[in-house]
Amino acid sequence: MGTWSDTVWIESRAKELGFDLCGVVPAGKFPELEHTEEWLARGYAGEMQYLSDPRRRSGEGAFPGIRSVIICALNYNTDLPKSTGVPHLPQNAEPRGWISRYAWGDDYHEVLKERLHELTAVLREHFIEPFEARVYADTGPLHERIFAKYAGLGWLGKNTLLLNQRLGSWIFLGAILTTLDLSPSLEESALPPPDLCGSCRRCIDACPTQAFVEPYVMDARRCISYLTIELRGPIPEELRESVGTHVFGCDICQDVCPWNRRAPTTPREEFRPRTFGSSAETARPKSEESSGLSSRQAQQDASDSSEESLFLPRLEWLAALDETDFRRIFRGSAIKRTKWRGLVRNACIALGNSEIQPGARAYHRITELLQRLSTSQDSVIAESALWALSRIQIQ
Ligand code: SF4
Ligand code: SF4
């Protein structure tokens, strides 16, 4: 087995490569993996069939011969307002939507994978014996959160996410699965790591769709992240109003979490909101333009800018994208997962919830756009646009 000092060495190399946290855990079975089976049996995963992949039941299933998992975390908490802290837009302002913080910048899968491969290369220089290693960044049959908990990175909160005492929950997780037999970061006596949620239940109470059936258990079929990203068909009518103006994911159960209140922000440019000029070329906001913004300043900037941004994006812009624009704009972005149809569907639902009034500047343009979309050959888009019209048009 690798020594304790090997593990400390790996953790410090990971930090040199830019990871905020790193821990090592043996590839065993953990109680949460059993609970996941029960969760799946209750149907809470909805259409996410990849979660039923039997290889997810243990580390061994994910990668035969595996002995250890190295879990690394990257802070993506950019210094822009929370979804719960954005002031109401003026009545005649253009309706805007919310994209989950994790999807504002570059595709986290790629950012993580690049660093994980660098760490793997460093391991190959350090360990003399031959070994196999595989890199996952939310890309393989592994419940990263569960392994992260037992690697000492935090605890699984009532909102089901991994929470770290210092960084909160704004962290991406990636893993190196390896045949190296490494010494764990946490000693047996320190397991399981303490749950610091205490009597708090803010996330449960704040969820607009009541997706938590009980603390620590989410019915993903009700979660806005599932509805706007994973679900391919129409968003169920009874949940549409609660989706609000979310167009890709939802941050509410993280935004209200006290552990995120003082979470440090990241200076990493790649996680800042992408912006797009009229030619739809990507550009990144200069740090002096966007750092340290108050929520009112940020909102004002979003309203005044002629550029489009993934921070409070204009719903009309999103709803009007065609498939070619979508592919070009969201290349290298996690948003491509919802596909063009999903994003336009979501933008229609958000417009229906936008409370735009006939006196608003963009009202006529938006109703015309929705009328056009209501004749789309795509039945999901057409029906979502009709629903939106029924909500904002004077009868
Ligand atoms: S992401 Fe939003 S909808 Fe999903 S559980 Fe959290 S608060 Fe509820
Ligand atoms: S909001 Fe409260 S209960 Fe929910 S994850 Fe955060 S600390 Fe835990």
Coordinates of C-alpha atoms and ligand atoms in Angstrom, one line a residue:
M1 CA 0.0 0.0 0.0
G2 CA 1.1 3.5 -0.7
T3 CA 2.3 5.4 2.4
W4 CA 0.6 8.3 4.2
S5 CA 3.3 10.6 2.8
D6 CA 2.4 9.5 -0.8
T7 CA -1.2 10.6 -0.1
V8 CA -0.1 13.9 1.4
W9 CA 2.2 14.4 -1.7
I10 CA -0.8 13.7 -4.1
E11 CA -3.0 16.2 -2.2
S12 CA -0.3 18.9 -2.4
R13 CA 0.4 18.3 -6.1
A14 CA -3.3 18.5 -6.9
K15 CA -3.4 21.9 -5.2
E16 CA -0.4 23.1 -7.2
L17 CA -2.3 22.2 -10.3
G18 CA -5.1 24.5 -9.2
F19 CA -7.5 22.2 -7.4
D20 CA -9.0 23.6 -4.2
L21 CA -9.5 20.3 -2.5
C22 CA -8.1 16.7 -2.9
G23 CA -8.6 13.5 -1.0
V24 CA -8.0 9.8 -1.4
V25 CA -10.4 7.0 -0.6
P26 CA -10.3 3.3 -1.0
A27 CA -12.7 2.1 -3.7
G28 CA -15.1 0.3 -1.3
K29 CA -18.8 0.2 -1.0
F30 CA -20.5 2.9 1.0
P31 CA -23.9 3.0 2.6
E32 CA -25.0 5.8 0.3
L33 CA -24.5 3.6 -2.7
E34 CA -27.1 1.2 -1.2
H35 CA -29.5 4.1 -0.6
T36 CA -29.1 5.1 -4.2
E37 CA -30.5 1.8 -5.3
E38 CA -33.6 2.4 -3.1
W39 CA -33.9 5.9 -4.6
L40 CA -33.8 4.6 -8.1
A41 CA -36.4 1.9 -7.2
R42 CA -38.8 4.7 -6.1
G43 CA -38.5 6.2 -9.6
Y44 CA -37.0 9.5 -8.4
A45 CA -34.5 9.5 -11.2
G46 CA -37.1 10.0 -13.8
E47 CA -35.7 9.6 -17.3
M48 CA -32.0 9.6 -16.1
Q49 CA -31.5 6.0 -17.0
Y50 CA -27.7 6.4 -16.9
L51 CA -28.0 6.5 -13.1
S52 CA -29.3 2.9 -13.1
D53 CA -26.0 1.7 -14.7
P54 CA -25.1 -1.3 -12.5
R55 CA -21.4 -0.2 -12.7
R56 CA -22.3 2.7 -10.4
R57 CA -23.0 0.3 -7.5
S58 CA -19.4 0.3 -6.4
G59 CA -16.0 1.6 -7.4
E60 CA -15.0 -1.9 -8.6
G61 CA -18.0 -1.7 -11.0
A62 CA -16.8 1.6 -12.4
F63 CA -13.3 0.3 -13.2
P64 CA -12.3 -3.4 -12.6
G65 CA -9.1 -3.7 -10.6
I66 CA -9.5 -0.3 -9.0
R67 CA -8.0 0.1 -5.5
S68 CA -8.3 3.8 -4.9
V69 CA -10.1 6.9 -5.9
I70 CA -8.5 10.4 -5.9
I71 CA -11.2 13.0 -5.7
C72 CA -10.4 16.6 -6.6
A73 CA -12.6 19.7 -6.3
L74 CA -12.5 23.0 -8.1
N75 CA -14.3 26.2 -6.7
Y76 CA -16.5 27.8 -9.4
N77 CA -18.1 30.5 -7.2
T78 CA -17.8 33.6 -9.3
D79 CA -18.4 37.0 -7.7
L80 CA -21.8 37.7 -9.2
P81 CA -25.1 37.8 -7.4
K82 CA -27.1 34.8 -6.3
S83 CA -30.4 33.9 -8.0
T84 CA -32.1 34.8 -4.7
G85 CA -30.3 38.2 -4.6
V86 CA -31.2 39.7 -8.0
P87 CA -33.5 42.7 -7.5
H88 CA -36.8 42.8 -9.5
L89 CA -36.4 44.3 -13.0
P90 CA -38.2 47.5 -13.8
Q91 CA -41.6 46.9 -15.2
N92 CA -40.8 47.7 -18.8
A93 CA -37.4 45.9 -18.8
E94 CA -36.7 43.0 -21.1
P95 CA -37.5 39.7 -19.5
R96 CA -34.5 37.7 -18.4
G97 CA -33.9 34.2 -17.3
W98 CA -31.6 32.4 -14.9
I99 CA -28.8 29.9 -15.9
S100 CA -27.2 27.9 -13.2
R101 CA -23.9 29.3 -12.0
Y102 CA -22.0 26.2 -13.0
A103 CA -22.9 26.7 -16.6
W104 CA -22.0 30.3 -17.1
G105 CA -18.5 29.7 -18.3
D106 CA -16.5 27.0 -20.0
D107 CA -17.8 23.4 -19.8
Y108 CA -16.6 22.1 -16.5
H109 CA -16.2 18.6 -17.8
E110 CA -13.4 19.8 -20.0
V111 CA -11.8 22.1 -17.4
L112 CA -11.7 19.3 -14.9
K113 CA -10.5 16.6 -17.2
E114 CA -7.6 18.6 -18.4
R115 CA -6.3 19.1 -14.8
L116 CA -7.1 15.5 -13.8
H117 CA -5.0 14.3 -16.8
E118 CA -2.1 16.6 -15.6
L119 CA -2.3 15.1 -12.1
T120 CA -2.3 11.6 -13.6
A121 CA 0.9 12.4 -15.5
V122 CA 2.5 13.7 -12.3
L123 CA 1.5 10.4 -10.6
R124 CA 3.2 8.4 -13.3
E125 CA 6.4 10.3 -12.7
H126 CA 6.2 9.7 -8.9
F127 CA 5.2 6.0 -8.7
I128 CA 7.7 3.5 -10.1
E129 CA 5.3 0.5 -10.3
P130 CA 3.0 0.3 -13.4
F131 CA -0.6 1.2 -12.7
E132 CA -3.8 2.0 -14.5
A133 CA -5.8 5.1 -14.1
R134 CA -9.0 6.5 -15.5
V135 CA -10.2 10.1 -15.3
Y136 CA -13.9 10.9 -14.7
A137 CA -15.4 14.4 -14.5
D138 CA -19.1 13.7 -14.2
T139 CA -18.4 11.6 -17.3
G140 CA -18.4 8.0 -16.0
P141 CA -20.5 5.6 -13.9
L142 CA -19.4 7.0 -10.5
H143 CA -21.2 8.8 -7.8
E144 CA -18.4 11.4 -7.2
R145 CA -20.2 13.0 -4.3
I146 CA -20.3 9.8 -2.2
F147 CA -16.6 9.1 -2.8
A148 CA -15.8 12.8 -2.0
K149 CA -17.5 12.5 1.3
Y150 CA -15.4 9.5 2.4
A151 CA -12.3 11.1 1.0
G152 CA -12.8 13.9 3.6
L153 CA -14.0 16.7 1.3
G154 CA -17.2 17.3 3.2
W155 CA -20.6 16.0 4.0
L156 CA -23.7 15.3 1.9
G157 CA -26.2 18.1 2.9
K158 CA -30.0 17.9 3.1
N159 CA -30.0 19.4 -0.4
T160 CA -28.1 16.2 -1.4
L161 CA -25.0 18.1 -2.5
L162 CA -21.5 17.8 -1.2
L163 CA -20.8 20.7 1.3
N164 CA -17.4 21.7 2.4
Q165 CA -17.0 23.7 5.6
R166 CA -14.7 26.3 3.8
L167 CA -16.0 26.3 0.2
G168 CA -19.6 25.5 0.7
S169 CA -21.2 23.7 -2.3
W170 CA -19.9 25.7 -5.3
I171 CA -17.5 23.0 -6.3
F172 CA -17.0 20.8 -9.3
L173 CA -15.9 17.2 -8.5
G174 CA -13.6 15.1 -10.6
A175 CA -12.0 11.7 -9.9
I176 CA -9.0 9.6 -10.8
L177 CA -9.7 5.9 -10.4
T178 CA -6.6 3.9 -10.1
T179 CA -5.2 0.5 -9.5
L180 CA -2.7 2.0 -7.1
D181 CA -3.4 1.0 -3.5
L182 CA -3.1 4.3 -1.7
S183 CA -3.4 5.2 1.9
P184 CA -6.7 7.0 2.5
S185 CA -6.9 10.7 3.5
L186 CA -9.3 10.0 6.4
E187 CA -8.5 7.4 9.0
E188 CA -11.1 4.8 9.9
S189 CA -11.8 6.5 13.2
A190 CA -12.7 9.8 11.3
L191 CA -15.5 8.1 9.3
P192 CA -18.2 9.0 8.5
P193 CA -17.3 12.8 8.4
P194 CA -19.7 14.9 10.5
D195 CA -22.9 16.3 9.0
L196 CA -23.0 20.0 9.7
C197 CA -26.5 20.8 8.5
G198 CA -27.8 20.6 12.1
S199 CA -31.4 21.7 12.4
C200 CA -31.3 23.9 9.3
R201 CA -33.8 23.1 6.6
R202 CA -33.5 26.3 4.5
C203 CA -32.9 24.4 1.2
I204 CA -36.0 22.2 1.8
D205 CA -38.3 25.2 2.5
A206 CA -36.9 27.3 -0.3
C207 CA -37.3 24.8 -3.1
P208 CA -40.0 26.2 -5.4
T209 CA -41.2 22.8 -6.7
Q210 CA -41.0 21.0 -3.3
A211 CA -38.6 18.5 -4.8
F212 CA -37.3 17.2 -1.4
V213 CA -39.5 14.4 -0.3
E214 CA -37.6 14.4 3.0
P215 CA -34.2 15.8 4.1
Y216 CA -31.4 14.3 2.0
V217 CA -33.9 12.7 -0.5
M218 CA -34.8 14.6 -3.7
D219 CA -37.4 13.5 -6.2
A220 CA -35.4 14.6 -9.3
R221 CA -38.6 14.5 -11.4
R222 CA -39.7 17.7 -9.6
C223 CA -36.3 19.5 -9.6
I224 CA -36.0 22.4 -12.0
S225 CA -32.5 21.2 -12.9
Y226 CA -34.0 17.9 -14.1
L227 CA -37.0 19.6 -15.8
T228 CA -34.9 22.1 -17.7
I229 CA -31.9 19.9 -18.6
E230 CA -32.6 16.2 -18.5
L231 CA -36.3 16.0 -19.4
R232 CA -36.7 15.7 -23.2
G233 CA -40.5 16.1 -23.5
P234 CA -42.8 18.9 -22.3
I235 CA -42.4 20.3 -18.8
P236 CA -45.4 19.0 -16.8
E237 CA -48.0 21.7 -16.7
E238 CA -48.5 21.6 -12.9
L239 CA -44.8 22.5 -12.4
R240 CA -44.4 25.1 -15.1
E241 CA -45.3 28.1 -12.9
S242 CA -42.9 27.0 -10.2
V243 CA -40.1 26.8 -12.7
G244 CA -40.2 30.6 -12.9
T245 CA -37.7 32.1 -15.2
H246 CA -35.1 29.3 -14.9
V247 CA -33.9 28.3 -18.3
F248 CA -31.0 26.0 -17.4
G249 CA -30.8 24.5 -13.9
C250 CA -31.5 26.1 -10.6
D251 CA -29.3 27.4 -7.8
I252 CA -31.9 28.1 -5.1
C253 CA -31.1 25.3 -2.7
Q254 CA -27.5 26.4 -2.8
D255 CA -28.1 30.1 -2.7
V256 CA -30.0 29.9 0.6
C257 CA -27.5 27.5 2.2
P258 CA -25.7 29.2 5.2
W259 CA -22.5 27.4 4.3
N260 CA -22.4 29.3 1.0
R261 CA -22.9 32.7 2.6
R262 CA -19.2 33.2 3.1
A263 CA -17.9 30.8 0.5
P264 CA -14.8 32.3 -1.2
T265 CA -15.1 33.4 -4.8
T266 CA -12.9 32.1 -7.5
P267 CA -10.6 34.3 -9.7
R268 CA -10.8 31.7 -12.5
E269 CA -11.8 33.5 -15.7
E270 CA -13.1 30.3 -17.3
F271 CA -16.1 30.2 -15.0
R272 CA -17.2 33.8 -15.5
P273 CA -20.3 34.2 -17.6
R274 CA -19.7 34.0 -21.3
T275 CA -20.8 37.1 -23.3
F276 CA -21.7 37.3 -27.0
G277 CA -21.4 40.2 -29.4
S278 CA -23.8 40.7 -32.3
S279 CA -21.8 38.3 -34.4
A280 CA -22.4 35.7 -31.6
E281 CA -18.6 35.4 -31.0
T282 CA -17.7 34.5 -27.5
A283 CA -16.0 37.1 -25.4
R284 CA -15.2 37.1 -21.7
P285 CA -16.0 40.0 -19.5
K286 CA -12.9 41.9 -18.4
S287 CA -12.3 41.4 -14.7
E288 CA -12.4 45.1 -14.0
E289 CA -15.8 45.3 -15.7
S290 CA -17.4 42.6 -13.7
S291 CA -15.6 41.9 -10.5
G292 CA -17.0 43.2 -7.2
L293 CA -20.3 44.1 -8.8
S294 CA -23.2 44.7 -6.4
S295 CA -26.3 42.9 -7.5
R296 CA -28.0 46.1 -8.6
Q297 CA -24.9 47.1 -10.7
A298 CA -24.7 43.7 -12.3
Q299 CA -28.4 43.7 -13.1
Q300 CA -28.2 47.3 -14.5
D301 CA -25.2 46.2 -16.6
A302 CA -27.1 43.2 -17.9
S303 CA -30.0 45.5 -18.8
D304 CA -27.9 48.1 -20.5
S305 CA -25.5 46.0 -22.4
S306 CA -26.0 45.4 -26.1
E307 CA -24.1 42.2 -25.7
E308 CA -25.8 39.0 -24.7
S309 CA -24.7 37.3 -21.6
L310 CA -25.2 34.0 -19.8
F311 CA -25.7 35.9 -16.6
L312 CA -29.4 37.0 -16.6
P313 CA -29.7 36.2 -20.3
R314 CA -32.5 37.9 -22.3
L315 CA -35.3 35.3 -22.8
E316 CA -36.2 36.7 -26.2
W317 CA -32.6 36.1 -27.4
L318 CA -32.7 32.4 -26.2
A319 CA -36.2 31.7 -27.6
A320 CA -35.2 33.1 -31.0
L321 CA -32.0 31.0 -31.4
D322 CA -32.1 28.5 -34.3
E323 CA -30.3 25.2 -34.1
T324 CA -27.2 26.5 -36.0
D325 CA -26.9 29.5 -33.6
F326 CA -27.4 27.2 -30.6
R327 CA -24.6 24.8 -31.7
R328 CA -22.2 27.7 -32.4
I329 CA -22.9 29.7 -29.2
F330 CA -22.9 26.7 -26.8
R331 CA -19.8 24.9 -28.2
G332 CA -17.6 24.2 -25.2
S333 CA -20.4 25.0 -22.7
A334 CA -22.3 22.7 -20.4
I335 CA -25.6 24.2 -21.8
K336 CA -25.4 22.0 -24.9
R337 CA -26.7 19.1 -22.8
T338 CA -30.3 20.5 -22.9
K339 CA -30.0 20.7 -26.7
W340 CA -31.6 23.4 -28.8
R341 CA -35.1 22.2 -28.4
G342 CA -34.8 22.0 -24.6
L343 CA -33.4 25.6 -24.3
V344 CA -36.1 27.1 -26.6
R345 CA -38.8 25.1 -24.6
N346 CA -37.4 26.5 -21.4
A347 CA -37.2 30.1 -22.7
C348 CA -40.9 29.8 -23.7
I349 CA -41.9 28.6 -20.3
A350 CA -39.8 31.4 -18.7
L351 CA -41.5 34.0 -20.9
G352 CA -44.8 32.7 -19.9
N353 CA -43.8 33.3 -16.3
S354 CA -42.1 36.6 -17.0
E355 CA -45.2 38.8 -16.2
I356 CA -44.3 41.0 -19.2
Q357 CA -47.0 43.6 -19.6
P358 CA -48.4 45.0 -22.9
G359 CA -46.8 48.4 -22.1
A360 CA -43.3 46.9 -22.0
R361 CA -40.8 47.7 -24.7
A362 CA -40.3 44.2 -25.9
Y363 CA -43.9 43.0 -25.5
H364 CA -45.0 43.0 -29.2
R365 CA -41.7 41.5 -30.4
I366 CA -42.1 38.7 -27.8
T367 CA -45.7 37.9 -28.5
E368 CA -44.9 37.8 -32.3
L369 CA -41.9 35.5 -31.6
L370 CA -44.1 33.2 -29.4
Q371 CA -46.8 33.1 -32.1
R372 CA -44.2 32.1 -34.6
L373 CA -42.8 29.4 -32.3
S374 CA -46.4 28.1 -31.6
T375 CA -46.4 27.0 -35.3
S376 CA -43.1 25.2 -34.9
Q377 CA -42.9 21.7 -36.3
D378 CA -41.5 20.6 -33.0
S379 CA -44.6 19.8 -30.9
V380 CA -42.9 20.5 -27.6
I381 CA -41.7 24.0 -28.6
A382 CA -45.1 24.8 -30.2
E383 CA -47.1 23.7 -27.1
S384 CA -44.7 25.6 -24.7
A385 CA -45.0 28.7 -26.8
L386 CA -48.8 28.5 -26.8
W387 CA -48.8 28.1 -23.0
A388 CA -46.6 31.2 -22.7
L389 CA -48.9 33.2 -24.9
S390 CA -51.9 32.1 -22.8
R391 CA -50.1 33.6 -19.8
I392 CA -49.0 36.9 -21.2
Q393 CA -51.6 37.8 -23.8
I394 CA -54.6 39.9 -23.0
Q395 CA -57.6 37.6 -23.4
Ligands
SF4_1 S1 -32.1 22.9 -7.7 FE1 -34.0 24.2 -7.3 S2 -35.7 22.9 -7.9 FE2 -33.9 21.5 -7.6 S3 -34.1 20.9 -5.5 FE3 -32.8 22.7 -5.5 S4 -34.2 24.4 -5.1 FE4 -35.4 22.6 -5.7
SF4_2 S1 -29.5 24.9 3.6 FE1 -29.2 24.1 5.6 S2 -30.1 22.0 5.5 FE2 -29.7 22.7 3.4 S3 -27.7 21.9 2.9 FE3 -27.4 24.0 3.6 S4 -27.0 23.7 5.8 FE4 -27.9 21.8 5.1

